[in-house]
PDB file of C-alpha atoms in Angstrom:
ATOM      1  CA  ALA A   9     -47.167  29.642 -41.263  1.00  0.00           C
ATOM      2  CA  ASP A  10     -45.477  28.482 -44.428  1.00  0.00           C
ATOM      3  CA  LEU A  11     -41.971  27.173 -44.034  1.00  0.00           C
ATOM      4  CA  PRO A  12     -39.435  29.143 -46.055  1.00  0.00           C
ATOM      5  CA  TRP A  13     -38.086  27.321 -49.064  1.00  0.00           C
ATOM      6  CA  VAL A  14     -34.515  26.191 -48.711  1.00  0.00           C
ATOM      7  CA  CYS A  15     -32.991  25.696 -52.134  1.00  0.00           C
ATOM      8  CA  GLY A  16     -29.900  23.674 -52.877  1.00  0.00           C
ATOM      9  CA  PRO A  17     -26.637  25.009 -54.242  1.00  0.00           C
ATOM     10  CA  ARG A  18     -26.978  26.661 -57.658  1.00  0.00           C
ATOM     11  CA  GLU A  19     -30.744  26.815 -57.226  1.00  0.00           C
ATOM     12  CA  VAL A  20     -33.097  29.764 -56.950  1.00  0.00           C
ATOM     13  CA  PHE A  21     -36.662  29.928 -55.712  1.00  0.00           C
ATOM     14  CA  LYS A  22     -39.233  30.806 -58.356  1.00  0.00           C
ATOM     15  CA  GLU A  23     -42.919  31.392 -57.808  1.00  0.00           C
ATOM     16  CA  CYS A  24     -45.629  30.581 -60.334  1.00  0.00           C
ATOM     17  CA  VAL A  25     -43.527  29.786 -63.386  1.00  0.00           C
ATOM     18  CA  SER A  26     -43.986  27.391 -66.301  1.00  0.00           C
ATOM     19  CA  SER A  27     -42.761  24.007 -65.088  1.00  0.00           C
ATOM     20  CA  SER A  28     -41.362  23.158 -68.527  1.00  0.00           C
ATOM     21  CA  CYS A  29     -39.507  26.457 -68.943  1.00  0.00           C
ATOM     22  CA  ALA A  30     -38.412  27.259 -65.392  1.00  0.00           C
ATOM     23  CA  GLU A  31     -34.934  25.800 -65.786  1.00  0.00           C
ATOM     24  CA  LEU A  32     -32.586  24.287 -68.336  1.00  0.00           C
ATOM     25  CA  LYS A  33     -32.000  20.544 -68.315  1.00  0.00           C
ATOM     26  CA  CYS A  34     -28.996  18.574 -69.461  1.00  0.00           C
ATOM     27  CA  GLY A  35     -29.456  17.520 -73.062  1.00  0.00           C
ATOM     28  CA  MET A  36     -31.579  20.556 -73.903  1.00  0.00           C
ATOM     29  CA  GLU A  37     -30.060  23.221 -76.110  1.00  0.00           C
ATOM     30  CA  GLY A  38     -32.582  25.762 -74.909  1.00  0.00           C
ATOM     31  CA  MET A  39     -36.103  26.186 -73.683  1.00  0.00           C
ATOM     32  CA  PRO A  40     -38.879  24.276 -75.440  1.00  0.00           C
ATOM     33  CA  GLU A  41     -40.827  26.338 -77.942  1.00  0.00           C
ATOM     34  CA  ALA A  42     -44.115  25.619 -76.200  1.00  0.00           C
ATOM     35  CA  CYS A  43     -44.038  26.309 -72.479  1.00  0.00           C
ATOM     36  CA  THR A  44     -46.755  24.803 -70.331  1.00  0.00           C
ATOM     37  CA  MET A  45     -49.119  27.343 -68.835  1.00  0.00           C
ATOM     38  CA  ASP A  46     -49.105  25.802 -65.394  1.00  0.00           C
ATOM     39  CA  CYS A  47     -48.045  27.631 -62.262  1.00  0.00           C
ATOM     40  CA  ALA A  48     -45.202  25.836 -60.516  1.00  0.00           C
ATOM     41  CA  SER A  49     -43.341  27.143 -57.491  1.00  0.00           C
ATOM     42  CA  GLY A  50     -40.177  25.739 -56.008  1.00  0.00           C
ATOM     43  CA  CYS A  51     -36.449  25.519 -56.431  1.00  0.00           C
ATOM     44  CA  PHE A  52     -35.093  25.618 -59.948  1.00  0.00           C
ATOM     45  CA  CYS A  53     -31.593  25.764 -61.380  1.00  0.00           C
ATOM     46  CA  ALA A  54     -30.082  29.214 -61.334  1.00  0.00           C
ATOM     47  CA  PRO A  55     -29.414  30.864 -64.712  1.00  0.00           C
ATOM     48  CA  GLY A  56     -26.481  29.224 -66.468  1.00  0.00           C
ATOM     49  CA  PHE A  57     -26.898  25.868 -64.755  1.00  0.00           C
ATOM     50  CA  TYR A  58     -28.555  22.712 -66.017  1.00  0.00           C
ATOM     51  CA  ARG A  59     -30.566  20.105 -64.138  1.00  0.00           C
ATOM     52  CA  LYS A  60     -28.729  16.782 -64.304  1.00  0.00           C
ATOM     53  CA  GLY A  61     -31.292  14.027 -64.055  1.00  0.00           C
ATOM     54  CA  HIS A  62     -33.584  14.932 -61.171  1.00  0.00           C
ATOM     55  CA  ARG A  63     -30.722  15.845 -58.904  1.00  0.00           C
ATOM     56  CA  GLU A  64     -28.148  18.581 -58.872  1.00  0.00           C
ATOM     57  CA  CYS A  65     -27.709  21.654 -61.037  1.00  0.00           C
ATOM     58  CA  VAL A  66     -24.430  21.615 -62.938  1.00  0.00           C
ATOM     59  CA  PRO A  67     -22.639  23.865 -65.421  1.00  0.00           C
ATOM     60  CA  ARG A  68     -23.158  22.780 -69.018  1.00  0.00           C
ATOM     61  CA  SER A  69     -19.634  21.334 -69.148  1.00  0.00           C
ATOM     62  CA  GLU A  70     -20.687  18.755 -66.551  1.00  0.00           C
ATOM     63  CA  CYS A  71     -23.742  17.641 -68.524  1.00  0.00           C
ATOM     64  CA  GLN A  72     -22.701  14.230 -69.718  1.00  0.00           C
ATOM     65  CA  ILE A  73     -25.011  12.909 -72.356  1.00  0.00           C
ATOM     66  CA  GLU A  74     -25.993   9.478 -71.134  1.00  0.00           C
ATOM     67  CA  PRO A  75     -26.467   6.938 -73.915  1.00  0.00           C
ATOM     68  CA  LEU A  76     -30.050   5.871 -74.416  1.00  0.00           C
ATOM     69  CA  LYS A  77     -30.650   2.322 -73.296  1.00  0.00           C
ATOM     70  CA  PRO A  78     -32.150   0.159 -76.028  1.00  0.00           C
ATOM     71  CA  MET A  79     -35.786  -0.649 -75.401  1.00  0.00           C
ATOM     72  CA  PRO A  80     -36.240  -4.222 -74.180  1.00  0.00           C
ATOM     73  CA  LYS A  81     -37.977  -6.382 -76.728  1.00  0.00           C
ATOM     74  CA  ALA A  82     -41.369  -7.512 -75.512  1.00  0.00           C
TER      75      ALA A  82
END
């Protein structure tokens, strides 16, 4: 018996969706033009919310653009 998925706040369960287009992420204006054709299932941010890092889903107003760290010189 499969355990039911328990999604976090502001998340919805989606079955067999493109992993690159299943949810919006902070820093993205919209979905990428080319969606991967894979079949991912799991919890994704609900419509109108953005994935912040790999953690919670937040409204766009809470997406703080983190400055890019300079690459260390080899």
